[in-house]
mmCIF file of C-alpha atoms and ligand atoms in Angstrom:
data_model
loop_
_atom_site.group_PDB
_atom_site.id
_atom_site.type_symbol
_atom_site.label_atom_id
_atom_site.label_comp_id
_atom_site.label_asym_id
_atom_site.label_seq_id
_atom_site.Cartn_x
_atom_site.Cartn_y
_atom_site.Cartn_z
ATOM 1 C CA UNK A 911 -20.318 15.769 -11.793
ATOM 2 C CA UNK A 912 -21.835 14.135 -8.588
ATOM 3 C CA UNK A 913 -20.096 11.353 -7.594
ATOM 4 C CA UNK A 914 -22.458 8.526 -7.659
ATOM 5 C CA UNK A 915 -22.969 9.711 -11.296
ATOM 6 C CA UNK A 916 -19.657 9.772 -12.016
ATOM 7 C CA UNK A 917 -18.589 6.107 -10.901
ATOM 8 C CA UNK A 918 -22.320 4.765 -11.556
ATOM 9 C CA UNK A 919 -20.673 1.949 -14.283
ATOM 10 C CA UNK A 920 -18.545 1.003 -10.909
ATOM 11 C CA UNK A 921 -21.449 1.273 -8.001
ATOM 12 C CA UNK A 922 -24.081 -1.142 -10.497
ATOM 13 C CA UNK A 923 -20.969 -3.442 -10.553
ATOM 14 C CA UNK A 924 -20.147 -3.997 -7.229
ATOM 15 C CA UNK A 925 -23.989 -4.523 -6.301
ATOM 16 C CA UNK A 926 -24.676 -7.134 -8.904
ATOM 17 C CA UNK A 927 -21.637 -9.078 -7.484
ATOM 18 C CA UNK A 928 -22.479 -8.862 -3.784
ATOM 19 C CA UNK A 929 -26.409 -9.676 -4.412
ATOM 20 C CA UNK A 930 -25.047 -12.899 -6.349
ATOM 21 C CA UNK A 931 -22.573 -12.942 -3.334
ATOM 22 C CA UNK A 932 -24.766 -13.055 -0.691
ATOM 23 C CA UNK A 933 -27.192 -16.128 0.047
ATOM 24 C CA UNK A 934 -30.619 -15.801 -0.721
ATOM 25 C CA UNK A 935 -33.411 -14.955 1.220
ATOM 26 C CA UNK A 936 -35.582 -17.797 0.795
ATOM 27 C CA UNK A 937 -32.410 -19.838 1.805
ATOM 28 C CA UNK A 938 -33.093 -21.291 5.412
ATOM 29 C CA UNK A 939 -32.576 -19.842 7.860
ATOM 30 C CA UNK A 940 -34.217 -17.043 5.920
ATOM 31 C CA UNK A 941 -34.089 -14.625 9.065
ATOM 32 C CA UNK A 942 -29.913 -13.816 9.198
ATOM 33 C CA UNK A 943 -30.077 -13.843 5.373
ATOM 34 C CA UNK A 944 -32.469 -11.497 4.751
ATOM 35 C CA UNK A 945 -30.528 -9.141 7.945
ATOM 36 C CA UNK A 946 -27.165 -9.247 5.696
ATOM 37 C CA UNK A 947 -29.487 -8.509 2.773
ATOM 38 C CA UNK A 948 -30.603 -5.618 4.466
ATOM 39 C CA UNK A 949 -27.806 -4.373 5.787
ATOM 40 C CA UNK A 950 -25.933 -4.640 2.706
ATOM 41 C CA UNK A 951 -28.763 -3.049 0.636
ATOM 42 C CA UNK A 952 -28.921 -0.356 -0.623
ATOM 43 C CA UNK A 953 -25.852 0.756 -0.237
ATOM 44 C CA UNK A 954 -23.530 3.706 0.974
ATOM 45 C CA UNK A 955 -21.376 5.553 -0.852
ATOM 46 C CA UNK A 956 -19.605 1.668 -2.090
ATOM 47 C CA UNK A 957 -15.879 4.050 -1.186
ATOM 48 C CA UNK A 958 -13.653 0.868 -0.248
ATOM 49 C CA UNK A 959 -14.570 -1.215 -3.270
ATOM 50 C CA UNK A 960 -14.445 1.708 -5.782
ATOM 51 C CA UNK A 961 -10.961 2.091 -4.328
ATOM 52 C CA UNK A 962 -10.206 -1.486 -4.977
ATOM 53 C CA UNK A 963 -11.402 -1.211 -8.707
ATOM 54 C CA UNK A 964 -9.601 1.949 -9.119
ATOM 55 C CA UNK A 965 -6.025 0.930 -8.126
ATOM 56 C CA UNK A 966 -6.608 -1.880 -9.992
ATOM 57 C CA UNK A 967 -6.746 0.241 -13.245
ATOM 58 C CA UNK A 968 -3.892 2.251 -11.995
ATOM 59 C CA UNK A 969 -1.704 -0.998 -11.557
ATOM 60 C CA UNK A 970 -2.909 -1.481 -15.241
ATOM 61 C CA UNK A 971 -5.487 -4.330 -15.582
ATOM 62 C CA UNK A 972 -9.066 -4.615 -16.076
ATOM 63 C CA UNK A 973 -10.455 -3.002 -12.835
ATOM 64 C CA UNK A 974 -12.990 -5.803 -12.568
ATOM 65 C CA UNK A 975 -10.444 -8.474 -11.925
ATOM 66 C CA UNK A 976 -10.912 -7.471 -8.387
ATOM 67 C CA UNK A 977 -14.265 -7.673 -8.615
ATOM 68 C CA UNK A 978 -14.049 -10.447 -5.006
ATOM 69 C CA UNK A 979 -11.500 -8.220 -2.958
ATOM 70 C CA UNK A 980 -14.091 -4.967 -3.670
ATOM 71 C CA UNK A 981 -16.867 -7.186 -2.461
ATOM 72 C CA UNK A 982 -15.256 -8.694 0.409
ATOM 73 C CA UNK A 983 -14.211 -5.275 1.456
ATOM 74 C CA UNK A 984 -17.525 -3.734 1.375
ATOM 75 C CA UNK A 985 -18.751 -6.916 3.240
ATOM 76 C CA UNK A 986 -16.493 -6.091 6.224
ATOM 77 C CA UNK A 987 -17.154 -2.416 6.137
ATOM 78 C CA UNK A 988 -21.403 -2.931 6.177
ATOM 79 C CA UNK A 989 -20.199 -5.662 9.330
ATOM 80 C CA UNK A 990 -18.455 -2.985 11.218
ATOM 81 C CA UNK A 991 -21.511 -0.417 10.289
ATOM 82 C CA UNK A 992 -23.847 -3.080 12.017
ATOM 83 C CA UNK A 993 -22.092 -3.761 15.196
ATOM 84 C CA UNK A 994 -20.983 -0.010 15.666
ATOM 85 C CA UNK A 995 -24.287 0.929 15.772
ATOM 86 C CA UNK A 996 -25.181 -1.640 18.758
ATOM 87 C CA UNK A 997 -26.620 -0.688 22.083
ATOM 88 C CA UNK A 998 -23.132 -1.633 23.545
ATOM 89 C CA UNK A 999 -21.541 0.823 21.203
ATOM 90 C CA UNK A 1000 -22.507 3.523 19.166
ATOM 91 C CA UNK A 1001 -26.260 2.716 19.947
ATOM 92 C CA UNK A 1002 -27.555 4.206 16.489
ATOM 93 C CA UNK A 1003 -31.687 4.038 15.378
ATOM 94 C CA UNK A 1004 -30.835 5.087 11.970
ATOM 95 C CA UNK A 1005 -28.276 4.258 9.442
ATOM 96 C CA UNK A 1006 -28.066 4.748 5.275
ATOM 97 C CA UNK A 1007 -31.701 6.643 6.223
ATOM 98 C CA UNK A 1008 -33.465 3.559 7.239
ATOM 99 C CA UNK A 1009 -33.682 1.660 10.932
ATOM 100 C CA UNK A 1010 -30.326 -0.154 11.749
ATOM 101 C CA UNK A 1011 -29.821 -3.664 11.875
ATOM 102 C CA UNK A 1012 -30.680 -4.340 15.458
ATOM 103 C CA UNK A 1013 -33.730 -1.933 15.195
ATOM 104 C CA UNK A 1014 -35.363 -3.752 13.066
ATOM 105 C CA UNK A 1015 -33.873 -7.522 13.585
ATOM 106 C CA UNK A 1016 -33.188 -7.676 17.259
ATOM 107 C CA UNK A 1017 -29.945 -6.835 18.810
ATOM 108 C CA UNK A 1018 -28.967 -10.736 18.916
ATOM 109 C CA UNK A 1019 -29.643 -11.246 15.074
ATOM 110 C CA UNK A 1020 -27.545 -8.305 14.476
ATOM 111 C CA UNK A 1021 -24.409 -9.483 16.280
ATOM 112 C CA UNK A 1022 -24.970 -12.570 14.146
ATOM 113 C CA UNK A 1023 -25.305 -10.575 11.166
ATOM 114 C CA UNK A 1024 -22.188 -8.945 11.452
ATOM 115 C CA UNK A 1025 -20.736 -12.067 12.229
ATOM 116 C CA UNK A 1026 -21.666 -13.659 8.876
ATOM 117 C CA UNK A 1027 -20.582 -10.386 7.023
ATOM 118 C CA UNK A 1028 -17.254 -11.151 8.024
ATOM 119 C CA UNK A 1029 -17.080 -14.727 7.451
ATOM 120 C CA UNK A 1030 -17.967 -14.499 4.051
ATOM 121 C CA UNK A 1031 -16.271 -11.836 3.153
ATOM 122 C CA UNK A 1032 -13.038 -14.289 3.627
ATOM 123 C CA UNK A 1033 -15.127 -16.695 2.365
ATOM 124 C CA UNK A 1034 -15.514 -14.849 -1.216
ATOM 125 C CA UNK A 1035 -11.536 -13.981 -0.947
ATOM 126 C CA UNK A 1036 -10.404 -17.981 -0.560
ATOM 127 C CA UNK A 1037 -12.317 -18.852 -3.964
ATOM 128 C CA UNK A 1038 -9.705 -16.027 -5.747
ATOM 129 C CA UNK A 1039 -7.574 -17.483 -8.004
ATOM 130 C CA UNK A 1040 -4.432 -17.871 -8.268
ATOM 131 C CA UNK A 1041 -4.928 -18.958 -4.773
ATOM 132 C CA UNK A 1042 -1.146 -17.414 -3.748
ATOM 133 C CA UNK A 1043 -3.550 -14.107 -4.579
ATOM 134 C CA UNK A 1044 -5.896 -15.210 -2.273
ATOM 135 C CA UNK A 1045 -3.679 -15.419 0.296
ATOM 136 C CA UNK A 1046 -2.166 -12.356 0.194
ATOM 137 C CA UNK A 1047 -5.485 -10.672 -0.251
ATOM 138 C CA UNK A 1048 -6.564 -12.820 3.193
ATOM 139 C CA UNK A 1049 -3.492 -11.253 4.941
ATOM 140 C CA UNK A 1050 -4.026 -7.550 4.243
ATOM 141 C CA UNK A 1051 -7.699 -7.632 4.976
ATOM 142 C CA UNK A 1052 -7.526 -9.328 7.742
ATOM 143 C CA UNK A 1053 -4.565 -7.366 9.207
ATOM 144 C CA UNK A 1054 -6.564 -4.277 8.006
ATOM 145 C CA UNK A 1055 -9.747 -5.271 9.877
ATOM 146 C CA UNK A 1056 -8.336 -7.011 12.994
ATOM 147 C CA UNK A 1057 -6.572 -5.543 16.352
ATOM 148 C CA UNK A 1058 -3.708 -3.976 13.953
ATOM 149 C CA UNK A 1059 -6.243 -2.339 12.445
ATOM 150 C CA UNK A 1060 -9.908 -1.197 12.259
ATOM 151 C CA UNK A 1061 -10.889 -3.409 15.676
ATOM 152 C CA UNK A 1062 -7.469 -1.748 17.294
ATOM 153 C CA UNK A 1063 -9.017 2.211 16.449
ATOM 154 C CA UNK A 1064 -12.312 1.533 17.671
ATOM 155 C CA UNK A 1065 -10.997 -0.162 21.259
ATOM 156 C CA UNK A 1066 -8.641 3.178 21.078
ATOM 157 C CA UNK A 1067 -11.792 5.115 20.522
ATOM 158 C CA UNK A 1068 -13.872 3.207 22.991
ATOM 159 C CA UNK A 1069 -10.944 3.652 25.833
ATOM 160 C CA UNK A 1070 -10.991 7.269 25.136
ATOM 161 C CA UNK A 1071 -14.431 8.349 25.062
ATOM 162 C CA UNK A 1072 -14.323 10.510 28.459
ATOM 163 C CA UNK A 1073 -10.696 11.717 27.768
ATOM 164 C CA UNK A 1074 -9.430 15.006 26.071
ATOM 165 C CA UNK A 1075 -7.713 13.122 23.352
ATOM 166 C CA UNK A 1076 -4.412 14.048 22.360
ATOM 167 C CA UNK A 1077 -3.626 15.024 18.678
ATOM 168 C CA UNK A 1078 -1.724 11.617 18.407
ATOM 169 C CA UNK A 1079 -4.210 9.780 19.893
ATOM 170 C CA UNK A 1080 -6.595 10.788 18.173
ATOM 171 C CA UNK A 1081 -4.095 9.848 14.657
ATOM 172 C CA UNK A 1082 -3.898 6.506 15.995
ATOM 173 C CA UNK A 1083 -7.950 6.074 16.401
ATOM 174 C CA UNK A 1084 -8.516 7.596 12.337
ATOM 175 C CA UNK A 1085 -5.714 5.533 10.915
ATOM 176 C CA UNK A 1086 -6.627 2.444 12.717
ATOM 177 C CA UNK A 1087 -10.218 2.541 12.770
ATOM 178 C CA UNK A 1088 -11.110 4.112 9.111
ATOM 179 C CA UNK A 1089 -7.706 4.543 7.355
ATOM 180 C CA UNK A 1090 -6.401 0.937 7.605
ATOM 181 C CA UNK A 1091 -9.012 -0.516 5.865
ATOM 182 C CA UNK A 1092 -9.548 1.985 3.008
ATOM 183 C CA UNK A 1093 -5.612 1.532 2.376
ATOM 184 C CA UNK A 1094 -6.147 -2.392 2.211
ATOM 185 C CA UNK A 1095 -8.654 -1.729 -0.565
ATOM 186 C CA UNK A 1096 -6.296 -0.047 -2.870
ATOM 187 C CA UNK A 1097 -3.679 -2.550 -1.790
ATOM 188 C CA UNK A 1098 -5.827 -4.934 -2.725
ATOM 189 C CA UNK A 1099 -6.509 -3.056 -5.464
ATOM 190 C CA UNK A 1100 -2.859 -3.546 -6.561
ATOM 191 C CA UNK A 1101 -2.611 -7.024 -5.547
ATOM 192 C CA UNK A 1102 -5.456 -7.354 -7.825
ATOM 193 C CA UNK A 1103 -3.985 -5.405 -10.986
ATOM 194 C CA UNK A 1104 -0.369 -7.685 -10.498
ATOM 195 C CA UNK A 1105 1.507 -4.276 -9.571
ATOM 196 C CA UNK A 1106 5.304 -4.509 -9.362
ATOM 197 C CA UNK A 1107 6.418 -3.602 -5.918
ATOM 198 C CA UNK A 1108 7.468 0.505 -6.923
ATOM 199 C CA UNK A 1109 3.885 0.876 -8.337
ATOM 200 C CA UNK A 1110 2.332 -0.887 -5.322
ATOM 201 C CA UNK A 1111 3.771 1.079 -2.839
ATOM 202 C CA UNK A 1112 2.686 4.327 -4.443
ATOM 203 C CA UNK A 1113 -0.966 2.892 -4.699
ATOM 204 C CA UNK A 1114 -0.407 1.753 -0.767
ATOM 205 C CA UNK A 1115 0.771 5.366 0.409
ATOM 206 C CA UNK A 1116 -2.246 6.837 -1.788
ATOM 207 C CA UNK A 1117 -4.558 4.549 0.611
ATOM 208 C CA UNK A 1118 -2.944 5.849 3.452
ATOM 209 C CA UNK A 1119 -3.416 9.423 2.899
ATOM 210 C CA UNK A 1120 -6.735 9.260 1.912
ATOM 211 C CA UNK A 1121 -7.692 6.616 4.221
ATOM 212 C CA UNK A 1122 -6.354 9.540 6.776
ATOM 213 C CA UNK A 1123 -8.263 11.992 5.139
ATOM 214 C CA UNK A 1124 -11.623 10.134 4.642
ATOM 215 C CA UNK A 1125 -11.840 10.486 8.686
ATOM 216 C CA UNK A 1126 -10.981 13.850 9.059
ATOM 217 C CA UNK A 1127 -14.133 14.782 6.494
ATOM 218 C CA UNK A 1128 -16.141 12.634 8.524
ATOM 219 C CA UNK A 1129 -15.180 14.574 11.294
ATOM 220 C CA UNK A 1130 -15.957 17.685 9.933
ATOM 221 C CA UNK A 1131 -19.047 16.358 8.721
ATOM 222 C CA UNK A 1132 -19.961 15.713 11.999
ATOM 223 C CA UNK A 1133 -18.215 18.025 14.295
ATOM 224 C CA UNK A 1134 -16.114 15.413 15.842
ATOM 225 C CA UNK A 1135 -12.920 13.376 16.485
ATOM 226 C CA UNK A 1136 -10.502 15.892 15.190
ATOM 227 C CA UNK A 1137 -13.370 18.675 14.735
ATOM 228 C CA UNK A 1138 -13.370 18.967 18.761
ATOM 229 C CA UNK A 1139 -9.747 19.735 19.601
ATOM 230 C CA UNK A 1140 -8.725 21.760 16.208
ATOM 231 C CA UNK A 1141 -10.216 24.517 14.305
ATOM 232 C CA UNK A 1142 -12.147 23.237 11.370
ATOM 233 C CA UNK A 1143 -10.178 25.410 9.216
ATOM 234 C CA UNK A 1144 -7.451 23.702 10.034
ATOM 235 C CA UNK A 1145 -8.545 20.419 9.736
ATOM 236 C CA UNK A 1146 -9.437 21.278 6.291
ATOM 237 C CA UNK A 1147 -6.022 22.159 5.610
ATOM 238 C CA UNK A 1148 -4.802 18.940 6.725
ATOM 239 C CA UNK A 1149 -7.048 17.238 4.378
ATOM 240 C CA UNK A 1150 -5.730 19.405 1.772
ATOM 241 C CA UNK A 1151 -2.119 18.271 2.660
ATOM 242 C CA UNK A 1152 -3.261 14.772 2.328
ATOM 243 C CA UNK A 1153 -5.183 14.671 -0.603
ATOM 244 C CA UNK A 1154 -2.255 16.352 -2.264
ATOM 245 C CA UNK A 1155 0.550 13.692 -0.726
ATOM 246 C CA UNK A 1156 -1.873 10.980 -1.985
ATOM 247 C CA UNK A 1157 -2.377 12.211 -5.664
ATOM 248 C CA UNK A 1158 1.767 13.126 -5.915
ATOM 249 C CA UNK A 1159 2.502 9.445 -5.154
ATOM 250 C CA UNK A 1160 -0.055 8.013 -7.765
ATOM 251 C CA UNK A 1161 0.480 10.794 -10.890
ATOM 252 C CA UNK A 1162 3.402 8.895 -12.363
ATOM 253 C CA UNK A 1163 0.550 6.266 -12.872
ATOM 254 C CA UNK A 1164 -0.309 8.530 -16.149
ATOM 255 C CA UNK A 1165 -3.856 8.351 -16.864
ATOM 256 C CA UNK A 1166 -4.203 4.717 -15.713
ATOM 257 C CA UNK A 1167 -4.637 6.690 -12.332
ATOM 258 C CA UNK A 1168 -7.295 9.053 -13.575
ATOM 259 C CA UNK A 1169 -10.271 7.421 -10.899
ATOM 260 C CA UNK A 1170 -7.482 7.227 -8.032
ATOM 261 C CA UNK A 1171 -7.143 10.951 -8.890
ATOM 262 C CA UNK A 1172 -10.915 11.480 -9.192
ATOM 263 C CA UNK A 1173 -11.940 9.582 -5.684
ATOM 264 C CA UNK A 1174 -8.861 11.695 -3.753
ATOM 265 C CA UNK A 1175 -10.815 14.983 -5.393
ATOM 266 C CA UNK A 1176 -14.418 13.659 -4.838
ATOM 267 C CA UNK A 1177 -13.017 13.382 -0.809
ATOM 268 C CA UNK A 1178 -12.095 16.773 -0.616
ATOM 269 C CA UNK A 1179 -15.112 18.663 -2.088
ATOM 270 C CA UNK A 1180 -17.155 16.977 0.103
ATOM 271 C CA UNK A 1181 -15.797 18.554 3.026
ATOM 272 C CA UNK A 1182 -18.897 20.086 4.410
ATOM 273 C CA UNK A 1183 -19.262 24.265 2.688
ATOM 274 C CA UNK A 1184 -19.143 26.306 5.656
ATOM 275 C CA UNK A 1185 -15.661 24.248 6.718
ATOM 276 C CA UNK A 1186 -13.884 25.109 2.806
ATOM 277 C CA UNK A 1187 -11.279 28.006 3.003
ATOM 278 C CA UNK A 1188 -9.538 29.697 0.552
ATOM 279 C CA UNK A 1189 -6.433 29.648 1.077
ATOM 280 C CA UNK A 1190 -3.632 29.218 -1.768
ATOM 281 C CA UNK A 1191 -0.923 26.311 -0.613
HETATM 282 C C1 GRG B 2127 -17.564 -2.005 15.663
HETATM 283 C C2 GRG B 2127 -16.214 -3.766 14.458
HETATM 284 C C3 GRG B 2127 -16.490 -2.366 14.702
HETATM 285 C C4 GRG B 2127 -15.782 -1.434 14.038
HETATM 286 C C5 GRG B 2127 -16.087 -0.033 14.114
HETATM 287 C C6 GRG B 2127 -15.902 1.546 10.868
HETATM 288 C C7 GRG B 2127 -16.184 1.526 12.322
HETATM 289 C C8 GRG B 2127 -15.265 0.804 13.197
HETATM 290 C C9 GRG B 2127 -17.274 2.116 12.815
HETATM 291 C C10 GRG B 2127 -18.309 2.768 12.038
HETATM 292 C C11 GRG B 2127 -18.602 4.116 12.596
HETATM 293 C C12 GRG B 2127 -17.874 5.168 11.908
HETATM 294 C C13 GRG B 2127 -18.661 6.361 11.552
HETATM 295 C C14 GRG B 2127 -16.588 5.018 11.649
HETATM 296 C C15 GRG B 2127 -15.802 5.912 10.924
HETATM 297 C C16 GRG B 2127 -15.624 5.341 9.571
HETATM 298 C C17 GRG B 2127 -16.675 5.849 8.710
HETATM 299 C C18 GRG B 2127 -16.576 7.249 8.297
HETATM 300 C C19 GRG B 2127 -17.664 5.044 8.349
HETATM 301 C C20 GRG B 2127 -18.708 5.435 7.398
HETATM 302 O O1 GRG B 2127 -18.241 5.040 6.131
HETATM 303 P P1 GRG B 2127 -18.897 5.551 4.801
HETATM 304 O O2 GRG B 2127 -19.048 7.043 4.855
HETATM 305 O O3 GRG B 2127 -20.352 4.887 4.866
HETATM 306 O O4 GRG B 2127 -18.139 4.983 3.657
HETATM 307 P P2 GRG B 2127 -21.265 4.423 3.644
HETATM 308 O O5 GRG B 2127 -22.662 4.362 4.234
HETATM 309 O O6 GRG B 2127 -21.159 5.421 2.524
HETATM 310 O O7 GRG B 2127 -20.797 3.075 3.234
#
């Protein structure tokens, strides 16, 4: 089954709550609205807040009592999306197949429109209740998206644009810049759920492997980052590795982990086809 098939319930979930989320267009000033509007919808692949509803099962509660982290989350992620793709960075025309933020806003209403991504993503996170939860969901996104984090990889990334990048270097950049926040989600996930501290750290070492291995299929997607210094083949073992070290931590879940177990197995068949290999492990 294709993947926005399978978790459609879960994508048509997350978008109600973020276009209720977000203010209106006809709400002055209309302009940044409508540029988080746009650069919110339609969406990607929704990855980080699917995460968040998915360890949320696995910790054993409804998966839509984290409904505001998976939202928040998403917020941050479309935030980075828009800035990355700025003139001063990535300098991207096209993003989710339509003109990027600045392309069609301006580059000034863009840096703006980040900006308000992220401020109400923490805005959506303060109104959780119990508000101890909100807390702790405020500290692991924001450690997750600041300079111990995804803002850390990308200045690592930045800095090391004209080097040859060492294997650990280039670790630090995927963990930091990709990896840390897609663990956050399925800590938050947890956080979320009420997991006990045993089945919270397996849910947090899940994030971490995939959130490892979510980068290295990017890079094979695009024939970077790792891609550049290692043969595909064996980045695609790597990811194999991973993907397996994430689902051993989260099978003594039971079937409360099934959609942890289906989004580590949706990651690793879409590893581009000419990069699979067959090899037995
Ligand atoms: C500039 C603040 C700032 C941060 C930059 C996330 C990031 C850090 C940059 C985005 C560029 C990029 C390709 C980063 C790697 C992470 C990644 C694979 C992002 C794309 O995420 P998907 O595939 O996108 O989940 P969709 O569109 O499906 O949501």
């Amino acid at each position: 089954m294709k993947y926005e098939t399978f978790f459609k319930k879960e994508i048509q979930q997350i978008d109600k709550a973020l276009e209720s989320a977000l203010p209106g267009e006809n709400q002055y000033p209309n302009s940044i609205h409508a540029a988080m509007r746009y650069s919110v919808f339609p969406g990607g692949k929704r990855f980080r807040p699917i995460m968040v509803f998915s360890a949320c099962e696995a910790s054993g509660a409804n998966p839509s009592n984290g409904l505001a982290a998976a939202c928040a989350v998403e917020l941050i992620h479309c935030y980075s999306l828009v800035h990355d793709d700025l003139p001063a960075l990535d300098n991207d025309d096209f993003r989710r197949n339509k003109p990027t933020c600045h392309k069609q806003f301006g580059e000034a209403m863009a840096v703006l429109t980040g900006d308000a991504l992220l401020t109400i993503a923490f805005e959506i996170l303060s109104k959780v209740r119990p508000a101890a939860r909100a807390v702790s969901l405020v500290q692991e996104l924001s450690t997750a998206s600041g300079t111990y984090g995804m803002i850390g990889g990308q200045v690592a990334d930045l800095e090391g644009l004209n080097e040859t990048l060492t294997p650990s270097r280039l670790d630090f950049i995927s963990i930091h810049k990709t990896g840390k926040l897609i663990k956050a989600s399925a800590v938050m996930g947890a956080i979320c759920g009420g997991a006990g501290k045993l089945v919270r750290e397996r849910i947090q070492k899940f994030g971490e492997f995939t959130g490892l291995a979510f980068q290295l299929v990017d890079d094979l997607q695009d024939g970077d980052g790792y891609a550049r210094i290692v043969k595909a083949k064996e980045v695609h073992l790597r990811v194999r590795d991973l993907i397996a070290n994430a689902k051993r931590e989260v099978r003594p879940l039971g079937k409360k982990a099934d959609k942890l177990m289906a989004l580590a197995d949706f990651l690793l068949n879409s590893i581009p086809r000419g990069e699979h290999v067959s090899v037995d492990r």
